[in-house]
mmCIF file of C-alpha atoms in Angstrom:
data_model
loop_
_atom_site.group_PDB
_atom_site.id
_atom_site.type_symbol
_atom_site.label_atom_id
_atom_site.label_comp_id
_atom_site.label_asym_id
_atom_site.label_seq_id
_atom_site.Cartn_x
_atom_site.Cartn_y
_atom_site.Cartn_z
ATOM 1 C CA UNK O 113 -1.566 -3.064 -14.145
ATOM 2 C CA UNK O 114 -2.647 -2.395 -10.568
ATOM 3 C CA UNK O 115 -1.022 0.240 -8.373
ATOM 4 C CA UNK O 116 -1.989 2.085 -5.237
ATOM 5 C CA UNK O 117 -3.663 5.440 -5.575
ATOM 6 C CA UNK O 118 -0.757 7.190 -3.854
ATOM 7 C CA UNK O 119 1.176 6.563 -7.084
ATOM 8 C CA UNK O 120 -1.090 9.143 -8.697
ATOM 9 C CA UNK O 121 1.355 11.858 -7.665
ATOM 10 C CA UNK O 122 4.259 9.839 -9.067
ATOM 11 C CA UNK O 123 2.470 9.560 -12.407
ATOM 12 C CA UNK O 124 2.071 13.341 -12.547
ATOM 13 C CA UNK O 125 5.686 13.869 -11.538
ATOM 14 C CA UNK O 126 6.954 11.524 -14.253
ATOM 15 C CA UNK O 127 4.727 13.310 -16.728
ATOM 16 C CA UNK O 128 6.058 16.744 -15.750
ATOM 17 C CA UNK O 129 9.728 15.721 -15.611
ATOM 18 C CA UNK O 130 9.748 13.959 -18.984
ATOM 19 C CA UNK O 131 12.049 15.526 -21.578
ATOM 20 C CA UNK O 132 9.304 15.288 -24.192
ATOM 21 C CA UNK O 133 5.507 14.911 -23.907
ATOM 22 C CA UNK O 134 4.276 11.467 -22.888
ATOM 23 C CA UNK O 135 1.143 9.521 -23.714
ATOM 24 C CA UNK O 136 -0.385 8.338 -20.422
ATOM 25 C CA UNK O 137 -3.147 5.753 -20.131
ATOM 26 C CA UNK O 138 -2.830 4.468 -16.590
ATOM 27 C CA UNK O 139 -5.271 2.662 -14.226
ATOM 28 C CA UNK O 140 -4.953 3.016 -10.452
ATOM 29 C CA UNK O 141 -6.807 1.203 -7.678
ATOM 30 C CA UNK O 142 -7.533 2.048 -4.046
ATOM 31 C CA UNK O 143 -8.668 -0.495 -1.446
ATOM 32 C CA UNK O 144 -9.891 -2.715 -4.277
ATOM 33 C CA UNK O 145 -13.168 -0.765 -4.400
ATOM 34 C CA UNK O 146 -12.224 2.485 -6.113
ATOM 35 C CA UNK O 147 -10.857 2.644 -9.630
ATOM 36 C CA UNK O 148 -9.088 5.611 -11.167
ATOM 37 C CA UNK O 149 -7.927 6.151 -14.714
ATOM 38 C CA UNK O 150 -5.499 8.902 -15.667
ATOM 39 C CA UNK O 151 -5.046 9.833 -19.296
ATOM 40 C CA UNK O 152 -2.982 12.444 -21.115
ATOM 41 C CA UNK O 153 -2.093 12.949 -24.768
ATOM 42 C CA UNK O 154 1.339 13.949 -26.031
ATOM 43 C CA UNK O 155 -0.358 16.465 -28.314
ATOM 44 C CA UNK O 156 -1.732 18.327 -25.280
ATOM 45 C CA UNK O 157 0.689 17.694 -22.396
ATOM 46 C CA UNK O 158 -0.677 20.499 -20.204
ATOM 47 C CA UNK O 159 -3.956 18.659 -19.629
ATOM 48 C CA UNK O 160 -4.675 15.291 -18.009
ATOM 49 C CA UNK O 161 -7.983 13.568 -17.306
ATOM 50 C CA UNK O 162 -8.649 11.658 -14.092
ATOM 51 C CA UNK O 163 -11.722 9.383 -14.080
ATOM 52 C CA UNK O 164 -13.153 7.872 -10.892
ATOM 53 C CA UNK O 165 -15.421 4.865 -10.362
ATOM 54 C CA UNK O 166 -16.626 3.895 -6.897
ATOM 55 C CA UNK O 167 -19.548 2.158 -5.260
ATOM 56 C CA UNK O 168 -22.059 4.380 -3.457
ATOM 57 C CA UNK O 169 -21.516 4.679 0.275
ATOM 58 C CA UNK O 170 -24.923 3.134 0.817
ATOM 59 C CA UNK O 171 -26.891 1.092 -1.725
ATOM 60 C CA UNK O 172 -30.563 1.981 -1.962
ATOM 61 C CA UNK O 173 -30.193 5.324 -0.173
ATOM 62 C CA UNK O 174 -27.960 7.198 -2.603
ATOM 63 C CA UNK O 175 -28.144 6.969 -6.408
ATOM 64 C CA UNK O 176 -25.171 5.640 -8.352
ATOM 65 C CA UNK O 177 -24.715 9.087 -9.873
ATOM 66 C CA UNK O 178 -22.998 11.693 -7.737
ATOM 67 C CA UNK O 179 -25.309 14.397 -6.424
ATOM 68 C CA UNK O 180 -25.101 18.090 -7.236
ATOM 69 C CA UNK O 181 -23.882 18.740 -3.684
ATOM 70 C CA UNK O 182 -21.044 16.223 -4.047
ATOM 71 C CA UNK O 183 -20.034 17.651 -7.426
ATOM 72 C CA UNK O 184 -19.854 21.118 -5.882
ATOM 73 C CA UNK O 185 -17.629 19.782 -3.100
ATOM 74 C CA UNK O 186 -15.292 18.271 -5.691
ATOM 75 C CA UNK O 187 -15.167 21.559 -7.583
ATOM 76 C CA UNK O 188 -13.798 23.159 -4.433
ATOM 77 C CA UNK O 189 -10.599 21.115 -4.749
ATOM 78 C CA UNK O 190 -7.918 23.348 -6.287
ATOM 79 C CA UNK O 191 -10.353 25.357 -8.484
ATOM 80 C CA UNK O 192 -7.576 26.633 -10.758
ATOM 81 C CA UNK O 193 -6.314 23.128 -11.430
ATOM 82 C CA UNK O 194 -9.412 20.916 -11.322
ATOM 83 C CA UNK O 195 -12.475 21.127 -13.572
ATOM 84 C CA UNK O 196 -15.381 18.722 -14.028
ATOM 85 C CA UNK O 197 -15.147 17.052 -17.449
ATOM 86 C CA UNK O 198 -18.419 16.035 -19.078
ATOM 87 C CA UNK O 199 -19.448 13.494 -20.038
ATOM 88 C CA UNK O 200 -17.503 11.106 -17.817
ATOM 89 C CA UNK O 201 -15.576 8.238 -19.383
ATOM 90 C CA UNK O 202 -17.778 5.171 -19.921
ATOM 91 C CA UNK O 203 -17.859 3.008 -16.797
ATOM 92 C CA UNK O 204 -16.873 5.887 -14.510
ATOM 93 C CA UNK O 205 -19.027 8.233 -12.433
ATOM 94 C CA UNK O 206 -16.833 11.299 -12.543
ATOM 95 C CA UNK O 207 -14.108 12.738 -14.745
ATOM 96 C CA UNK O 208 -11.793 15.586 -13.781
ATOM 97 C CA UNK O 209 -9.821 17.759 -16.147
ATOM 98 C CA UNK O 210 -6.461 18.588 -14.562
ATOM 99 C CA UNK O 211 -4.819 21.758 -15.843
ATOM 100 C CA UNK O 212 -1.242 20.737 -15.138
ATOM 101 C CA UNK O 213 0.181 24.099 -16.157
ATOM 102 C CA UNK O 214 -1.692 25.630 -13.196
ATOM 103 C CA UNK O 215 0.130 23.468 -10.649
ATOM 104 C CA UNK O 216 2.867 25.606 -9.021
ATOM 105 C CA UNK O 217 6.444 24.448 -9.586
ATOM 106 C CA UNK O 218 7.543 25.287 -6.058
ATOM 107 C CA UNK O 219 7.084 23.875 -2.568
ATOM 108 C CA UNK O 220 3.302 23.929 -3.085
ATOM 109 C CA UNK O 221 3.498 21.321 -5.862
ATOM 110 C CA UNK O 222 3.246 18.321 -3.528
ATOM 111 C CA UNK O 223 0.522 20.066 -1.532
ATOM 112 C CA UNK O 224 -1.648 20.459 -4.636
ATOM 113 C CA UNK O 225 -1.078 16.844 -5.711
ATOM 114 C CA UNK O 226 -2.011 15.617 -2.227
ATOM 115 C CA UNK O 227 -5.161 17.723 -2.246
ATOM 116 C CA UNK O 228 -6.227 16.235 -5.580
ATOM 117 C CA UNK O 229 -5.583 12.747 -4.188
ATOM 118 C CA UNK O 230 -8.195 13.358 -1.458
ATOM 119 C CA UNK O 231 -10.988 13.177 -4.049
ATOM 120 C CA UNK O 232 -12.250 9.832 -2.714
ATOM 121 C CA UNK O 233 -12.417 11.142 0.867
ATOM 122 C CA UNK O 234 -14.223 14.288 -0.281
ATOM 123 C CA UNK O 235 -16.866 12.221 -2.079
ATOM 124 C CA UNK O 236 -17.364 9.895 0.906
ATOM 125 C CA UNK O 237 -17.649 12.818 3.339
ATOM 126 C CA UNK O 238 -20.191 14.512 1.110
ATOM 127 C CA UNK O 239 -22.264 11.333 0.800
ATOM 128 C CA UNK O 240 -22.144 10.731 4.558
ATOM 129 C CA UNK O 241 -23.433 14.263 5.167
ATOM 130 C CA UNK O 242 -26.312 13.664 2.771
ATOM 131 C CA UNK O 243 -27.212 10.366 4.424
ATOM 132 C CA UNK O 244 -27.118 11.783 7.965
ATOM 133 C CA UNK O 245 -29.220 14.744 6.916
ATOM 134 C CA UNK O 246 -31.749 12.527 5.124
ATOM 135 C CA UNK O 247 -31.939 10.038 7.995
ATOM 136 C CA UNK O 248 -32.569 12.910 10.379
ATOM 137 C CA UNK O 249 -35.286 14.480 8.234
ATOM 138 C CA UNK O 250 -39.016 13.985 8.714
ATOM 139 C CA UNK O 251 -39.137 11.940 5.509
ATOM 140 C CA UNK O 252 -37.101 9.233 7.229
ATOM 141 C CA UNK O 253 -39.457 8.776 10.167
ATOM 142 C CA UNK O 254 -41.686 6.265 8.398
ATOM 143 C CA UNK O 255 -38.854 3.748 8.291
ATOM 144 C CA UNK O 256 -37.118 4.910 11.434
ATOM 145 C CA UNK O 257 -36.149 1.431 12.620
ATOM 146 C CA UNK O 258 -34.773 0.172 9.326
ATOM 147 C CA UNK O 259 -30.954 -0.026 9.613
ATOM 148 C CA UNK O 260 -28.896 1.756 6.972
ATOM 149 C CA UNK O 261 -25.622 0.021 6.119
ATOM 150 C CA UNK O 262 -22.688 2.148 5.012
ATOM 151 C CA UNK O 263 -19.569 0.702 3.448
ATOM 152 C CA UNK O 264 -16.480 2.920 3.492
ATOM 153 C CA UNK O 265 -14.123 0.234 2.233
ATOM 154 C CA UNK O 266 -14.450 -3.524 1.712
ATOM 155 C CA UNK O 267 -15.074 -5.123 5.136
ATOM 156 C CA UNK O 268 -15.257 -1.659 6.727
ATOM 157 C CA UNK O 269 -18.987 -1.420 7.408
ATOM 158 C CA UNK O 270 -21.011 0.482 9.952
ATOM 159 C CA UNK O 271 -24.739 0.920 10.503
ATOM 160 C CA UNK O 272 -27.030 3.860 11.252
ATOM 161 C CA UNK O 273 -30.370 3.282 13.003
ATOM 162 C CA UNK O 274 -32.943 6.086 13.149
ATOM 163 C CA UNK O 275 -34.757 6.522 16.457
ATOM 164 C CA UNK O 276 -36.869 9.385 17.833
ATOM 165 C CA UNK O 277 -34.566 12.324 18.605
ATOM 166 C CA UNK O 278 -31.396 10.381 17.863
ATOM 167 C CA UNK O 279 -29.428 8.216 15.440
ATOM 168 C CA UNK O 280 -27.630 5.108 16.707
ATOM 169 C CA UNK O 281 -24.263 4.396 15.055
ATOM 170 C CA UNK O 282 -23.017 0.797 15.262
ATOM 171 C CA UNK O 283 -19.465 -0.210 14.314
ATOM 172 C CA UNK O 284 -18.585 -3.936 14.245
ATOM 173 C CA UNK O 285 -15.046 -4.208 15.643
ATOM 174 C CA UNK O 286 -12.716 -6.331 13.531
ATOM 175 C CA UNK O 287 -9.188 -6.273 14.909
ATOM 176 C CA UNK O 288 -6.227 -7.933 13.256
ATOM 177 C CA UNK O 289 -4.029 -8.075 16.355
ATOM 178 C CA UNK O 290 -4.926 -10.389 19.248
ATOM 179 C CA UNK O 291 -3.725 -7.807 21.777
ATOM 180 C CA UNK O 292 -6.266 -5.313 20.417
ATOM 181 C CA UNK O 293 -9.037 -7.880 20.821
ATOM 182 C CA UNK O 294 -8.086 -8.354 24.492
ATOM 183 C CA UNK O 295 -8.167 -4.592 25.115
ATOM 184 C CA UNK O 296 -11.565 -4.250 23.442
ATOM 185 C CA UNK O 297 -12.995 -7.176 25.397
ATOM 186 C CA UNK O 298 -11.929 -5.671 28.722
ATOM 187 C CA UNK O 299 -12.722 -2.021 28.209
ATOM 188 C CA UNK O 300 -15.150 -0.572 25.700
ATOM 189 C CA UNK O 301 -16.838 -3.232 23.619
ATOM 190 C CA UNK O 302 -20.498 -4.291 23.573
ATOM 191 C CA UNK O 303 -20.681 -8.035 23.069
ATOM 192 C CA UNK O 304 -23.860 -8.208 21.001
ATOM 193 C CA UNK O 305 -25.444 -5.899 18.417
ATOM 194 C CA UNK O 306 -28.501 -3.833 19.378
ATOM 195 C CA UNK O 307 -31.890 -5.545 18.926
ATOM 196 C CA UNK O 308 -32.651 -3.373 15.881
ATOM 197 C CA UNK O 309 -30.036 -5.384 13.944
ATOM 198 C CA UNK O 310 -31.572 -8.785 14.585
ATOM 199 C CA UNK O 311 -32.138 -10.603 11.329
ATOM 200 C CA UNK O 312 -29.371 -8.771 9.461
ATOM 201 C CA UNK O 313 -26.869 -10.796 7.421
ATOM 202 C CA UNK O 314 -24.327 -12.607 9.604
ATOM 203 C CA UNK O 315 -21.364 -11.524 7.477
ATOM 204 C CA UNK O 316 -22.276 -7.868 7.993
ATOM 205 C CA UNK O 317 -22.163 -8.266 11.769
ATOM 206 C CA UNK O 318 -19.188 -10.618 12.083
ATOM 207 C CA UNK O 319 -16.751 -9.338 14.707
ATOM 208 C CA UNK O 320 -13.879 -10.447 16.917
ATOM 209 C CA UNK O 321 -14.106 -7.499 19.306
ATOM 210 C CA UNK O 322 -17.795 -6.825 19.781
ATOM 211 C CA UNK O 323 -19.490 -3.587 18.778
ATOM 212 C CA UNK O 324 -18.728 0.087 19.308
ATOM 213 C CA UNK O 325 -22.078 1.877 19.678
ATOM 214 C CA UNK O 326 -22.878 5.539 20.270
ATOM 215 C CA UNK O 327 -25.790 7.937 19.843
ATOM 216 C CA UNK O 328 -25.930 10.997 17.602
ATOM 217 C CA UNK O 329 -28.435 13.559 18.850
ATOM 218 C CA UNK O 330 -30.803 14.821 16.147
ATOM 219 C CA UNK O 331 -29.960 18.429 16.978
ATOM 220 C CA UNK O 332 -26.311 17.756 16.162
ATOM 221 C CA UNK O 333 -27.148 16.798 12.577
ATOM 222 C CA UNK O 334 -27.887 20.409 11.755
ATOM 223 C CA UNK O 335 -25.889 23.316 10.343
ATOM 224 C CA UNK O 336 -22.167 23.465 11.047
ATOM 225 C CA UNK O 337 -22.449 20.738 13.683
ATOM 226 C CA UNK O 338 -22.919 18.207 10.886
ATOM 227 C CA UNK O 339 -19.351 18.784 9.659
ATOM 228 C CA UNK O 340 -17.965 17.873 13.083
ATOM 229 C CA UNK O 341 -20.165 14.764 13.321
ATOM 230 C CA UNK O 342 -18.975 13.580 9.897
ATOM 231 C CA UNK O 343 -15.338 14.155 10.861
ATOM 232 C CA UNK O 344 -15.806 12.191 14.098
ATOM 233 C CA UNK O 345 -17.495 9.268 12.347
ATOM 234 C CA UNK O 346 -14.824 9.135 9.642
ATOM 235 C CA UNK O 347 -12.100 9.102 12.288
ATOM 236 C CA UNK O 348 -13.317 5.839 13.839
ATOM 237 C CA UNK O 349 -11.031 3.033 12.687
ATOM 238 C CA UNK O 350 -10.626 -0.478 14.084
#
């Protein structure tokens, strides 16, 4: 059974509103690239387990296992409700123990459920921070011109290119609407990718609207400025 991840809240609501405890063993999918599995036993209805499996944001740069930093970010989601369950379910990278009895039964209920449902975004943001920091570090200078491909969702790819004192971010523009393509062509698109991407796979650079390219100054990938850079990059959608 395949459902959208937004149904996660509906699953919890059905669980809580049931007249008697339910057994739940329910897969959920998001964007076709992230798999969730929620499980609860009738013998212990106040606890549910949410397992997550997702591809790393960037193959070859980040390990398949989630880093300590990312785990700590996840722990910050509703600390009274969410705990890290170890070991994770086989085939999944992370398992969360949800203490359902800690979810308020008032107007904050939906707010808590929505916060839990941001788990994928929290992981991606954390990984993007790690990548930007690593690319900007001295250790990255040896391969400064090697492009780093990041995949947020299937067919939603962008590229980072390390240069002295800056990082170049390249977003292939793939519009669905013809009117959007016309706007891009006339206003803000670059027709060809930068020379550093020559030789890269054609499918990675396929576009119907050119490329959106901007520079990230090295000094902005430091301290609290990094949070703003990550938010800006994540906000770019075509």
